[in-house]
CSV table of C-alpha atoms in Angstrom, one decimal:
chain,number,residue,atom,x,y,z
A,1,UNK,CA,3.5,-7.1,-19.1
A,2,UNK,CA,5.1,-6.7,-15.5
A,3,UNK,CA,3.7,-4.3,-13.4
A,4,UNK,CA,4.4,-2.8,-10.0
A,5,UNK,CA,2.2,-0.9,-7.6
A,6,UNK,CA,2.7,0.7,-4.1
A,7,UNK,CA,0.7,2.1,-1.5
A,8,UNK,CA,2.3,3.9,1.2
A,9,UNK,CA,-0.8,4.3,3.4
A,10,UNK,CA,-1.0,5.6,7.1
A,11,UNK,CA,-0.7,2.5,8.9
A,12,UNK,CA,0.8,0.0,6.3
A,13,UNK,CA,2.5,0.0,3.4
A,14,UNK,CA,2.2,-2.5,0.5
A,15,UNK,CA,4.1,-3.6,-2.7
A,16,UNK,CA,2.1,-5.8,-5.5
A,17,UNK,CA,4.5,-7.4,-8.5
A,18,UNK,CA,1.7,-8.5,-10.7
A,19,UNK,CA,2.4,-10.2,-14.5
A,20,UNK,CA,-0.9,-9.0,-16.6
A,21,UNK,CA,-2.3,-12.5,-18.6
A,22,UNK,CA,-4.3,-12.2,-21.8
A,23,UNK,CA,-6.9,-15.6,-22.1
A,24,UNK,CA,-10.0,-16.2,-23.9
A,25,UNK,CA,-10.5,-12.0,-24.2
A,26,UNK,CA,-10.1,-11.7,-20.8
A,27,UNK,CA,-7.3,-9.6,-18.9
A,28,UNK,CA,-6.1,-11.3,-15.6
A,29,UNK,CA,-3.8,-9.9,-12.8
A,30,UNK,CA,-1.4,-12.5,-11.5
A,31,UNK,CA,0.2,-11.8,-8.5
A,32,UNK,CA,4.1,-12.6,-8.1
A,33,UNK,CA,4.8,-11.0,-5.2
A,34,UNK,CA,3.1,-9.3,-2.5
A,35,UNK,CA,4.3,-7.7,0.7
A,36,UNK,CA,2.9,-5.6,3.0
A,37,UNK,CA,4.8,-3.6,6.1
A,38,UNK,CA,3.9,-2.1,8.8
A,39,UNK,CA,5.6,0.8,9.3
A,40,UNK,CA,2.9,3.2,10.7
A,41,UNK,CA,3.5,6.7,9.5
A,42,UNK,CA,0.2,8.3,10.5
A,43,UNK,CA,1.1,7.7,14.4
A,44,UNK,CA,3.6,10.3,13.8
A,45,UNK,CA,2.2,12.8,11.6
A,46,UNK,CA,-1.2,13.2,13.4
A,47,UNK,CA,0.4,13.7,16.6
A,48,UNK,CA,3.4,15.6,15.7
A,49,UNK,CA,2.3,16.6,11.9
A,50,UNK,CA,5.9,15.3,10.1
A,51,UNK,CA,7.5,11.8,10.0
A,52,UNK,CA,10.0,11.3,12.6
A,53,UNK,CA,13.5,11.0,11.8
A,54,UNK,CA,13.3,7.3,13.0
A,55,UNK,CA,10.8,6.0,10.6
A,56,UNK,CA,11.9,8.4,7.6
A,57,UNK,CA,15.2,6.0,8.1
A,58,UNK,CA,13.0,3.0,8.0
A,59,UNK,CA,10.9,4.0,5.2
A,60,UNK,CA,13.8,5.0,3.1
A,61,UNK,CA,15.1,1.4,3.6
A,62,UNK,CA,11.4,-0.2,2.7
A,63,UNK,CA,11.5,1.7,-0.5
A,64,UNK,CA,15.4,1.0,-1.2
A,65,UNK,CA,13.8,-2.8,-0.9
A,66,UNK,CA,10.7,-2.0,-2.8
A,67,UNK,CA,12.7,-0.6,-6.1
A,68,UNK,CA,15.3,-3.8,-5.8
A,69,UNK,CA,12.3,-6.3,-6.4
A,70,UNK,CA,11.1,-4.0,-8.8
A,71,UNK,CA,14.4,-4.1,-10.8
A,72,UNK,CA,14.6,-7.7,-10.1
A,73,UNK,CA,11.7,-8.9,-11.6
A,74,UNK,CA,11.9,-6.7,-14.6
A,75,UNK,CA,9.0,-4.5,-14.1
A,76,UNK,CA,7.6,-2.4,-17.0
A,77,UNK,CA,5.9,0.1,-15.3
A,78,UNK,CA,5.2,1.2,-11.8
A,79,UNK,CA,3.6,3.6,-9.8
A,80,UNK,CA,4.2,4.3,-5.7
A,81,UNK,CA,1.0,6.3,-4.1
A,82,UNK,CA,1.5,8.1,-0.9
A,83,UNK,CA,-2.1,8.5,0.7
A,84,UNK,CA,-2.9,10.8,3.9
A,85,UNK,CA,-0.3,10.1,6.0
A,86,UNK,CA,2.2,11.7,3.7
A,87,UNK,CA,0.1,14.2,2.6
A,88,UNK,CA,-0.2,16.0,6.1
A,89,UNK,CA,3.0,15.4,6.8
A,90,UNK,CA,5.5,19.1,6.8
A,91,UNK,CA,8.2,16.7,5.3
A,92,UNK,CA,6.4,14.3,2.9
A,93,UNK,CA,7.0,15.7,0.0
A,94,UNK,CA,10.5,16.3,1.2
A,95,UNK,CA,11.2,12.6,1.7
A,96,UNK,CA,9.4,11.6,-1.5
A,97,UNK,CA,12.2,14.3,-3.3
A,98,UNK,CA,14.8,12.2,-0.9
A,99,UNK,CA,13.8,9.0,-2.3
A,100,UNK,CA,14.1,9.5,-6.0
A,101,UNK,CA,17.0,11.6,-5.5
A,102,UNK,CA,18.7,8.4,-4.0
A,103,UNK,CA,17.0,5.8,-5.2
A,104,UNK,CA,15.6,6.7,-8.4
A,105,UNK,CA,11.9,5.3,-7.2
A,106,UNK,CA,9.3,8.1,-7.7
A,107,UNK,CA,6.4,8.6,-5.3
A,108,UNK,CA,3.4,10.3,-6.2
A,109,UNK,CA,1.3,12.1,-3.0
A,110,UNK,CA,-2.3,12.2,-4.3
A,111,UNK,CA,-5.1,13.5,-3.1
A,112,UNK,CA,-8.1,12.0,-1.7
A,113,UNK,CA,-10.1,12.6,-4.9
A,114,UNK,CA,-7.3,10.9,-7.3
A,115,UNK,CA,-7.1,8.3,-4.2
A,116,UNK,CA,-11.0,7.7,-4.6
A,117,UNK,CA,-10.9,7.6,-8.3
A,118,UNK,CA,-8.2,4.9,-8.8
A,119,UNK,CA,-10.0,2.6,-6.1
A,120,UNK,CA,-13.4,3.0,-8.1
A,121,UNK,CA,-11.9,1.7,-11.2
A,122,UNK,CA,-11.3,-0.8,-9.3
A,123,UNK,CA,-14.9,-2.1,-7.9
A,124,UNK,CA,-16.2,-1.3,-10.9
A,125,UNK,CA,-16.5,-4.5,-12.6
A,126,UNK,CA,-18.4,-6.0,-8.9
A,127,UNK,CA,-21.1,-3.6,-9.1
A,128,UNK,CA,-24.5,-3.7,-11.0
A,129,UNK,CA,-24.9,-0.8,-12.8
A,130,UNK,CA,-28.7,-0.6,-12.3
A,131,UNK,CA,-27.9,-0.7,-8.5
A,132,UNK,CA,-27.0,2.4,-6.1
A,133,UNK,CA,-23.8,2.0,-3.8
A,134,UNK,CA,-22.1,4.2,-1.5
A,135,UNK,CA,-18.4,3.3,-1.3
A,136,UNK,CA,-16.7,3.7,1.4
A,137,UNK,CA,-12.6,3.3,2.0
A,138,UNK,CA,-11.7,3.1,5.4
A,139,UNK,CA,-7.5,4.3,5.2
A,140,UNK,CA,-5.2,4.8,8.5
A,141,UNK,CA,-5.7,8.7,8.1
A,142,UNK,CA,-8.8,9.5,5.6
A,143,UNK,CA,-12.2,8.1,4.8
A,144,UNK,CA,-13.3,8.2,1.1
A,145,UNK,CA,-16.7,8.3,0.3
A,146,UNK,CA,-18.2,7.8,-3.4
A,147,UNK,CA,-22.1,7.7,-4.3
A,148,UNK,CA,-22.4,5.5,-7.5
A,149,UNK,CA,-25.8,5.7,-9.7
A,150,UNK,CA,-26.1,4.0,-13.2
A,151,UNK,CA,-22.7,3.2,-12.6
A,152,UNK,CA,-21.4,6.5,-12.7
A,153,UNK,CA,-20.1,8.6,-9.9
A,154,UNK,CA,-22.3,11.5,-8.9
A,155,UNK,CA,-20.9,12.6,-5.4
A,156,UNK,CA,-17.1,12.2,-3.6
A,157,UNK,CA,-15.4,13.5,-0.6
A,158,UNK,CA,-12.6,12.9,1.3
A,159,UNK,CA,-12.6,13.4,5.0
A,160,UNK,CA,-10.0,13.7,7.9
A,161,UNK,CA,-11.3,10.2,9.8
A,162,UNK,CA,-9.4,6.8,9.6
A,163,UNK,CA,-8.7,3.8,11.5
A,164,UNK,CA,-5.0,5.1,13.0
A,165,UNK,CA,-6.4,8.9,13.6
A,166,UNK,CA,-9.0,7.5,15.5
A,167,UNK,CA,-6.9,4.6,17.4
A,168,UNK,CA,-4.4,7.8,18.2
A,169,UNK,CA,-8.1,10.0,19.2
A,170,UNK,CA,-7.0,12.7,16.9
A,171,UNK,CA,-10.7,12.7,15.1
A,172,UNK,CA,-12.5,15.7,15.1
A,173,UNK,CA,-16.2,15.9,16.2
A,174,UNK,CA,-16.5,18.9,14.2
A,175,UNK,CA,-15.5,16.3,10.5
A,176,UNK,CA,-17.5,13.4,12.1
A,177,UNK,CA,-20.1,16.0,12.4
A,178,UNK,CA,-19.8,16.7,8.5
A,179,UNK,CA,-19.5,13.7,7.6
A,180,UNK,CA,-22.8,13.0,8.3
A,181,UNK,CA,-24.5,15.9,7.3
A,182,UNK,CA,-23.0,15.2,3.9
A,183,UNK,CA,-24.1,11.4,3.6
A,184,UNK,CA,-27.3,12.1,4.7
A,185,UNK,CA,-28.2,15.1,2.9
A,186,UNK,CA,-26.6,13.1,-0.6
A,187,UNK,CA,-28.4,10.0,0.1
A,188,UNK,CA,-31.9,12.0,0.3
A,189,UNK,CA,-30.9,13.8,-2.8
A,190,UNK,CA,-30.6,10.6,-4.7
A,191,UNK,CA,-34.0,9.2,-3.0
A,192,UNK,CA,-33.1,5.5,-3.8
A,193,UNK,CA,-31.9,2.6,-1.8
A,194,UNK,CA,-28.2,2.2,-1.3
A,195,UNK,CA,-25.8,-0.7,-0.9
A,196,UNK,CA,-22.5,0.2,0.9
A,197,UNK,CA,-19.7,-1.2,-0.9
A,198,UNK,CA,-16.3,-1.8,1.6
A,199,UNK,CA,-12.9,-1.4,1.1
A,200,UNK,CA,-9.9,-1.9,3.2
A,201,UNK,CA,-8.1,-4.6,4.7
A,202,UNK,CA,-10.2,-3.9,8.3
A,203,UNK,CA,-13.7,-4.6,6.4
A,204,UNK,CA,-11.8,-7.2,4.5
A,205,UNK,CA,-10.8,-9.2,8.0
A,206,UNK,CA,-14.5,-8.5,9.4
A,207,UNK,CA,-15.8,-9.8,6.1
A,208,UNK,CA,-13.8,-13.0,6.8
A,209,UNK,CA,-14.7,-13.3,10.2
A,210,UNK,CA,-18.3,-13.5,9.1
A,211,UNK,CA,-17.6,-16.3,7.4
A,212,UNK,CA,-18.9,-14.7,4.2
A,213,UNK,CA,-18.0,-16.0,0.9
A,214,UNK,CA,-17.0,-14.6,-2.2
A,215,UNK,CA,-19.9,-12.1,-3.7
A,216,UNK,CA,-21.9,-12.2,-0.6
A,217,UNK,CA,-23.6,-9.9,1.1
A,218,UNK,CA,-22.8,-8.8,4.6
A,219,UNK,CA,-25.7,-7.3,6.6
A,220,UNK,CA,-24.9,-4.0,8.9
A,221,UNK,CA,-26.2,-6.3,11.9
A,222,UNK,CA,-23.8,-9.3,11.1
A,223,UNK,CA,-21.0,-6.3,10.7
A,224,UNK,CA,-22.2,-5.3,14.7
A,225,UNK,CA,-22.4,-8.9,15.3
A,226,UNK,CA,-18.7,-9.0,14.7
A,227,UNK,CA,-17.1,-6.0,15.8
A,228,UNK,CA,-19.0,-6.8,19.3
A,229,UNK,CA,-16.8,-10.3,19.4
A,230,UNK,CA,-13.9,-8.6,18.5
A,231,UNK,CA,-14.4,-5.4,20.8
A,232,UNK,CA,-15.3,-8.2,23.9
A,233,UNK,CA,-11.3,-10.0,23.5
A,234,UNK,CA,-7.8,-8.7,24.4
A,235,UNK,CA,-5.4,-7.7,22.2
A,236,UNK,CA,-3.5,-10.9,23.1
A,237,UNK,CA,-6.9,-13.0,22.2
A,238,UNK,CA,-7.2,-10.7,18.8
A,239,UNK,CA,-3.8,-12.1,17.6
A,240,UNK,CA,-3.5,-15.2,19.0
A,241,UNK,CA,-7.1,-16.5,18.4
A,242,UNK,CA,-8.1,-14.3,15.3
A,243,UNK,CA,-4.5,-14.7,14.2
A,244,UNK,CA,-4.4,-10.8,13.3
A,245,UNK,CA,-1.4,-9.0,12.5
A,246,UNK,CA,-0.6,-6.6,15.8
A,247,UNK,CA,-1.2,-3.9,13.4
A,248,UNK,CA,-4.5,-4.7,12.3
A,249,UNK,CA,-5.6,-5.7,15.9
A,250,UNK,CA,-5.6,-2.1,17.7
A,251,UNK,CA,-7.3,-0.5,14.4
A,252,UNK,CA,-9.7,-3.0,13.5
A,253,UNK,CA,-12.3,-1.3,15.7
A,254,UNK,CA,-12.0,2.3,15.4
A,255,UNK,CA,-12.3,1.3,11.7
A,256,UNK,CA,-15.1,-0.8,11.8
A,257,UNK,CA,-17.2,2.1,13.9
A,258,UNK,CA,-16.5,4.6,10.8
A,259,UNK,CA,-18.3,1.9,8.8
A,260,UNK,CA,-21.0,1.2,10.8
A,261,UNK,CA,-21.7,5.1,11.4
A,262,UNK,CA,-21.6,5.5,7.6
A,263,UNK,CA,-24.1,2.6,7.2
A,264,UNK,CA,-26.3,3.8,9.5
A,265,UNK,CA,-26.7,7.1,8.1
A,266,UNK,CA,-27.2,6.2,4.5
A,267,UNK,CA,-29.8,3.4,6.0
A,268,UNK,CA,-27.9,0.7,3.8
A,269,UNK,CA,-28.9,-2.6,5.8
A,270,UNK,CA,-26.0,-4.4,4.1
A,271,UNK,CA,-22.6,-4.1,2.4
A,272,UNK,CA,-20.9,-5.6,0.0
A,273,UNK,CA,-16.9,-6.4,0.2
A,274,UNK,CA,-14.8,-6.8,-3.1
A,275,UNK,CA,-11.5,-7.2,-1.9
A,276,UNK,CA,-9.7,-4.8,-3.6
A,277,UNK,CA,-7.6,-1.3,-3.0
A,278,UNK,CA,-5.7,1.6,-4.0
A,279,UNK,CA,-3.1,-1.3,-5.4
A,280,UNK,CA,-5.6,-2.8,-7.5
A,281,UNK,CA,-6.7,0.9,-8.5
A,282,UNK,CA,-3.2,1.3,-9.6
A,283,UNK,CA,-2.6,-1.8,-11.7
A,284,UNK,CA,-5.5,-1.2,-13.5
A,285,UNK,CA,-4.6,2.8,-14.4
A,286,UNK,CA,-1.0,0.9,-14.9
A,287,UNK,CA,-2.6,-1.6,-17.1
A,288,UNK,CA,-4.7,1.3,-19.4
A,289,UNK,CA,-1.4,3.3,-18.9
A,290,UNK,CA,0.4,1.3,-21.3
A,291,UNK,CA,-1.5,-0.5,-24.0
A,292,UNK,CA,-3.7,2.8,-24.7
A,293,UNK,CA,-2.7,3.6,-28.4
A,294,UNK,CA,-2.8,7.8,-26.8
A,295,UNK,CA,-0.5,8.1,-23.7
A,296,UNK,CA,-3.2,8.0,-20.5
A,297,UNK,CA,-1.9,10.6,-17.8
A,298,UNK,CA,-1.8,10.4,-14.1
A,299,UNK,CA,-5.3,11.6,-13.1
Protein backbone atom coordinates (compact mmCIF):
# COMPACT_ATOMS: atom_id res chain seq x y z
CA UNK A 1 0.00 0.00 0.00
CA UNK A 2 1.27 3.62 -1.06
CA UNK A 3 0.80 6.21 1.16
CA UNK A 4 1.26 9.98 1.26
CA UNK A 5 1.64 12.42 4.02
CA UNK A 6 2.14 16.27 4.30
CA UNK A 7 2.92 18.62 6.89
CA UNK A 8 2.57 22.20 6.12
CA UNK A 9 4.19 23.53 9.31
CA UNK A 10 5.22 27.15 10.19
CA UNK A 11 8.65 27.23 8.95
CA UNK A 12 8.81 24.24 6.49
CA UNK A 13 6.75 22.12 4.75
CA UNK A 14 7.26 18.40 4.00
CA UNK A 15 5.93 15.62 1.64
CA UNK A 16 6.71 11.68 2.64
CA UNK A 17 5.73 8.97 -0.35
CA UNK A 18 6.13 5.93 1.71
CA UNK A 19 5.23 2.08 0.26
CA UNK A 20 4.05 0.16 3.66
CA UNK A 21 6.07 -3.53 3.64
CA UNK A 22 4.58 -6.57 5.41
CA UNK A 23 7.83 -9.10 6.68
CA UNK A 24 8.15 -11.58 9.28
CA UNK A 25 4.79 -9.97 11.15
CA UNK A 26 6.26 -6.87 11.16
CA UNK A 27 4.90 -3.59 9.30
CA UNK A 28 7.75 -1.29 7.79
CA UNK A 29 7.55 2.19 6.25
CA UNK A 30 9.69 2.60 3.20
CA UNK A 31 10.42 5.82 2.18
CA UNK A 32 10.21 6.68 -1.71
CA UNK A 33 10.34 10.07 -1.66
CA UNK A 34 10.88 12.77 0.66
CA UNK A 35 10.99 16.51 0.25
CA UNK A 36 10.99 19.13 2.43
CA UNK A 37 10.58 23.21 1.48
CA UNK A 38 11.02 26.01 3.07
CA UNK A 39 8.56 28.18 2.49
CA UNK A 40 8.07 29.91 5.91
CA UNK A 41 4.46 30.78 6.52
CA UNK A 42 4.62 31.64 10.20
CA UNK A 43 7.04 34.85 9.35
CA UNK A 44 3.93 36.16 7.83
CA UNK A 45 1.12 35.24 9.92
CA UNK A 46 2.63 36.15 13.31
CA UNK A 47 3.55 39.43 12.20
CA UNK A 48 0.79 40.39 9.99
CA UNK A 49 -1.81 37.37 11.13
CA UNK A 50 -2.66 36.11 7.24
CA UNK A 51 -0.28 34.68 4.51
CA UNK A 52 0.81 37.15 2.09
CA UNK A 53 -0.25 37.14 -1.27
CA UNK A 54 3.32 36.32 -2.30
CA UNK A 55 3.78 33.03 -0.51
CA UNK A 56 -0.09 32.02 -0.97
CA UNK A 57 1.24 32.01 -4.76
CA UNK A 58 4.14 29.93 -3.76
CA UNK A 59 2.40 27.64 -1.59
CA UNK A 60 -0.25 26.97 -4.17
CA UNK A 61 2.52 26.00 -6.52
CA UNK A 62 4.32 23.52 -3.68
CA UNK A 63 0.98 21.81 -3.32
CA UNK A 64 0.15 21.78 -7.22
CA UNK A 65 3.79 19.82 -7.07
CA UNK A 66 2.97 17.90 -4.01
CA UNK A 67 -0.51 16.31 -5.55
CA UNK A 68 1.52 15.54 -9.13
CA UNK A 69 3.96 13.14 -7.12
CA UNK A 70 1.16 11.98 -5.39
CA UNK A 71 -0.68 10.98 -8.68
CA UNK A 72 2.49 9.83 -10.09
CA UNK A 73 3.36 7.37 -7.79
CA UNK A 74 -0.08 5.97 -7.40
CA UNK A 75 -0.81 6.75 -3.97
CA UNK A 76 -3.68 5.02 -2.06
CA UNK A 77 -4.30 7.35 0.47
CA UNK A 78 -3.10 10.69 1.77
CA UNK A 79 -3.56 13.10 4.18
CA UNK A 80 -2.05 17.01 4.12
CA UNK A 81 -1.92 18.58 7.87
CA UNK A 82 -1.75 22.28 8.25
CA UNK A 83 -0.31 23.03 11.79
CA UNK A 84 -0.15 26.59 13.57
CA UNK A 85 0.90 28.68 11.00
CA UNK A 86 -2.29 28.13 9.05
CA UNK A 87 -4.36 27.89 11.79
CA UNK A 88 -3.83 31.71 12.90
CA UNK A 89 -3.79 32.70 9.72
CA UNK A 90 -7.43 35.08 8.74
CA UNK A 91 -6.93 33.31 5.28
CA UNK A 92 -5.95 29.70 5.95
CA UNK A 93 -8.81 28.12 5.69
CA UNK A 94 -9.51 30.19 2.68
CA UNK A 95 -6.48 29.03 0.80
CA UNK A 96 -6.94 25.38 1.96
CA UNK A 97 -10.74 25.81 0.20
CA UNK A 98 -8.50 27.47 -2.84
CA UNK A 99 -6.35 24.47 -3.05
CA UNK A 100 -8.91 21.66 -3.40
CA UNK A 101 -11.08 23.77 -5.38
CA UNK A 102 -8.11 23.85 -8.02
CA UNK A 103 -6.20 21.21 -7.37
CA UNK A 104 -8.35 18.64 -5.89
CA UNK A 105 -5.66 18.06 -2.88
CA UNK A 106 -7.43 18.39 0.50
CA UNK A 107 -5.78 19.99 3.57
CA UNK A 108 -6.84 19.41 6.85
CA UNK A 109 -6.03 22.46 9.65
CA UNK A 110 -5.88 20.55 12.93
CA UNK A 111 -5.58 21.57 16.18
CA UNK A 112 -2.82 21.27 18.53
CA UNK A 113 -4.45 18.48 20.41
CA UNK A 114 -5.18 16.29 17.03
CA UNK A 115 -1.48 17.62 16.10
CA UNK A 116 -0.23 16.11 19.59
CA UNK A 117 -2.20 12.94 19.27
CA UNK A 118 -0.96 11.89 15.75
CA UNK A 119 2.85 12.57 16.80
CA UNK A 120 2.29 10.23 20.04
CA UNK A 121 1.28 7.41 17.93
CA UNK A 122 4.08 7.92 16.65
CA UNK A 123 6.83 7.54 19.64
CA UNK A 124 4.89 5.16 21.04
CA UNK A 125 6.59 2.11 20.05
CA UNK A 126 10.30 3.97 21.55
CA UNK A 127 8.96 4.38 24.93
CA UNK A 128 8.93 1.91 27.90
CA UNK A 129 5.79 1.78 29.18
CA UNK A 130 6.86 1.43 32.86
CA UNK A 131 8.71 4.71 32.31
CA UNK A 132 7.37 8.51 32.66
CA UNK A 133 8.15 10.96 29.67
CA UNK A 134 7.12 14.34 29.00
CA UNK A 135 7.02 14.93 25.18
CA UNK A 136 7.74 17.85 23.95
CA UNK A 137 7.28 19.06 19.91
CA UNK A 138 9.04 22.05 19.22
CA UNK A 139 6.94 23.41 15.73
CA UNK A 140 7.65 26.99 13.89
CA UNK A 141 4.52 28.42 15.73
CA UNK A 142 3.29 26.04 18.71
CA UNK A 143 4.91 23.83 21.39
CA UNK A 144 3.03 20.59 22.21
CA UNK A 145 3.46 19.15 25.37
CA UNK A 146 2.22 15.50 26.41
CA UNK A 147 2.83 13.77 29.99
CA UNK A 148 2.93 9.96 29.40
CA UNK A 149 2.48 7.39 32.44
CA UNK A 150 2.01 3.58 31.91
CA UNK A 151 2.07 4.42 28.50
CA UNK A 152 -0.95 6.32 28.45
CA UNK A 153 -1.38 9.97 28.10
CA UNK A 154 -2.66 11.69 31.19
CA UNK A 155 -1.94 15.51 30.53
CA UNK A 156 -1.67 17.67 26.91
CA UNK A 157 -1.49 21.30 25.98
CA UNK A 158 -0.76 23.20 23.21
CA UNK A 159 0.91 26.58 23.61
CA UNK A 160 1.51 29.74 21.48
CA UNK A 161 5.64 29.31 21.56
CA UNK A 162 7.76 27.94 18.58
CA UNK A 163 11.05 28.25 17.06
CA UNK A 164 9.84 30.98 14.10
CA UNK A 165 7.49 33.01 16.71
CA UNK A 166 10.34 33.26 18.79
CA UNK A 167 13.10 33.94 16.00
CA UNK A 168 10.36 36.77 14.77
CA UNK A 169 10.12 37.85 19.06
CA UNK A 170 6.47 37.50 18.78
CA UNK A 171 6.42 35.12 22.17
CA UNK A 172 4.44 36.20 24.89
CA UNK A 173 5.87 36.40 28.51
CA UNK A 174 2.43 36.09 29.69
CA UNK A 175 2.30 31.92 27.64
CA UNK A 176 5.95 31.43 28.59
CA UNK A 177 4.75 32.27 31.97
CA UNK A 178 2.05 29.46 31.68
CA UNK A 179 3.83 27.27 30.28
CA UNK A 180 5.65 26.78 33.23
CA UNK A 181 3.18 26.91 35.74
CA UNK A 182 1.53 24.13 33.88
CA UNK A 183 4.63 21.73 33.63
CA UNK A 184 5.56 22.25 36.91
CA UNK A 185 2.39 22.02 38.73
CA UNK A 186 1.71 18.43 36.28
CA UNK A 187 5.00 17.10 36.97
CA UNK A 188 4.45 17.40 40.92
CA UNK A 189 1.05 15.91 40.38
CA UNK A 190 2.46 12.83 38.92
CA UNK A 191 5.41 12.83 41.78
CA UNK A 192 7.73 10.53 39.56
CA UNK A 193 10.84 11.05 37.54
CA UNK A 194 10.45 12.12 34.02
CA UNK A 195 12.35 11.65 30.75
CA UNK A 196 11.77 14.32 28.08
CA UNK A 197 11.15 12.80 24.90
CA UNK A 198 12.08 15.36 21.67
CA UNK A 199 10.67 15.94 18.56
CA UNK A 200 11.41 18.21 15.72
CA UNK A 201 13.91 18.53 13.20
CA UNK A 202 15.88 21.31 15.59
CA UNK A 203 16.31 18.62 18.58
CA UNK A 204 16.89 16.20 15.75
CA UNK A 205 20.04 18.36 14.35
CA UNK A 206 21.27 18.94 18.14
CA UNK A 207 20.86 15.29 18.72
CA UNK A 208 23.25 14.83 15.82
CA UNK A 209 25.60 17.25 16.70
CA UNK A 210 26.07 15.45 19.99
CA UNK A 211 27.22 12.73 18.25
CA UNK A 212 24.55 10.58 19.84
CA UNK A 213 23.58 7.35 18.32
CA UNK A 214 20.44 5.75 17.66
CA UNK A 215 18.39 5.04 21.14
CA UNK A 216 20.73 7.05 23.20
CA UNK A 217 20.15 9.25 25.66
CA UNK A 218 21.04 12.87 25.53
CA UNK A 219 21.69 14.63 28.87
CA UNK A 220 20.05 18.39 29.38
CA UNK A 221 23.84 19.43 29.96
CA UNK A 222 25.26 17.89 26.68
CA UNK A 223 21.86 19.73 25.07
CA UNK A 224 23.56 23.28 26.76
CA UNK A 225 26.81 21.95 25.78
CA UNK A 226 25.62 22.21 22.22
CA UNK A 227 23.38 24.97 21.83
CA UNK A 228 26.38 27.10 23.53
CA UNK A 229 28.69 26.00 20.24
CA UNK A 230 26.14 26.73 18.02
CA UNK A 231 24.96 30.08 19.76
CA UNK A 232 29.06 31.11 19.82
CA UNK A 233 29.25 30.83 15.42
CA UNK A 234 27.86 33.06 12.66
CA UNK A 235 25.21 32.29 10.62
CA UNK A 236 27.77 31.86 7.82
CA UNK A 237 29.85 29.29 10.17
CA UNK A 238 26.20 27.55 11.04
CA UNK A 239 25.81 26.62 7.30
CA UNK A 240 28.97 26.37 6.06
CA UNK A 241 30.58 24.35 8.93
CA UNK A 242 27.38 22.59 10.44
CA UNK A 243 26.19 22.31 6.93
CA UNK A 244 22.57 23.50 8.14
CA UNK A 245 19.92 24.44 5.87
CA UNK A 246 19.63 28.56 6.16
CA UNK A 247 16.31 27.77 7.51
CA UNK A 248 17.19 25.68 10.20
CA UNK A 249 20.28 27.93 11.13
CA UNK A 250 18.35 31.17 12.44
CA UNK A 251 15.74 28.81 14.41
CA UNK A 252 17.82 26.24 15.72
CA UNK A 253 18.36 28.36 18.88
CA UNK A 254 15.28 29.96 19.85
CA UNK A 255 14.09 26.32 19.53
CA UNK A 256 16.49 24.67 21.45
CA UNK A 257 15.89 27.40 24.51
CA UNK A 258 12.12 26.18 24.61
CA UNK A 259 13.61 22.71 25.19
CA UNK A 260 15.97 23.44 27.66
CA UNK A 261 13.37 25.73 29.68
CA UNK A 262 10.92 22.73 29.50
CA UNK A 263 13.65 20.37 30.80
CA UNK A 264 14.49 22.40 33.45
CA UNK A 265 11.29 22.79 34.86
CA UNK A 266 10.16 19.18 34.74
CA UNK A 267 13.84 18.51 36.33
CA UNK A 268 14.31 15.77 33.48
CA UNK A 269 18.24 15.54 33.44
CA UNK A 270 18.08 13.93 30.03
CA UNK A 271 16.03 13.43 26.86
CA UNK A 272 15.45 11.07 24.53
CA UNK A 273 15.22 11.75 20.58
CA UNK A 274 13.23 9.27 18.27
CA UNK A 275 13.30 10.93 15.07
CA UNK A 276 10.00 11.10 14.13
CA UNK A 277 6.95 13.78 13.45
CA UNK A 278 3.63 14.87 12.59
CA UNK A 279 4.48 12.88 9.01
CA UNK A 280 5.22 9.79 10.73
CA UNK A 281 1.96 10.50 12.98
CA UNK A 282 0.21 10.60 9.76
CA UNK A 283 1.35 7.42 8.02
CA UNK A 284 0.68 5.49 10.87
CA UNK A 285 -3.24 6.98 11.27
CA UNK A 286 -2.93 6.44 7.30
CA UNK A 287 -1.75 2.97 7.78
CA UNK A 288 -4.72 2.03 10.56
CA UNK A 289 -6.95 4.20 8.23
CA UNK A 290 -7.10 1.56 5.70
CA UNK A 291 -6.68 -2.01 6.74
CA UNK A 292 -9.10 -1.42 9.83
CA UNK A 293 -11.93 -3.96 9.01
CA UNK A 294 -14.43 -0.59 10.62
CA UNK A 295 -13.55 2.74 8.76
CA UNK A 296 -11.11 4.78 11.43
CA UNK A 297 -12.09 8.59 11.24
CA UNK A 298 -9.89 11.56 11.28
CA UNK A 299 -9.42 12.22 15.11
Amino acid sequence: MKLAAIDIGSNAIRLQLTNTISSKGQLHFKKMEYVRFPLRLGQDVFSTGAISSAKKAKFKKLMKAFKLLIDLYEVDDYMACATSAMREATNGTDIAKEVLEEMDLKIKIIDGTKEALLINNAISSFLDKKKNYLHIDVGGGSTELNLLKGGNKIASRSFKIGSVRRLEHHDSPVIWKNMSKWVKEKVAENNAPITAVGTGGNINKIFDLAQKAPGDKMSLAKVKEVQKYIRNMTMEERINDLQLNPDRADVIIPASEIYVSVMEWAKASNIIVPDVGLKDGIMQHLYERNTSKEKIKFI
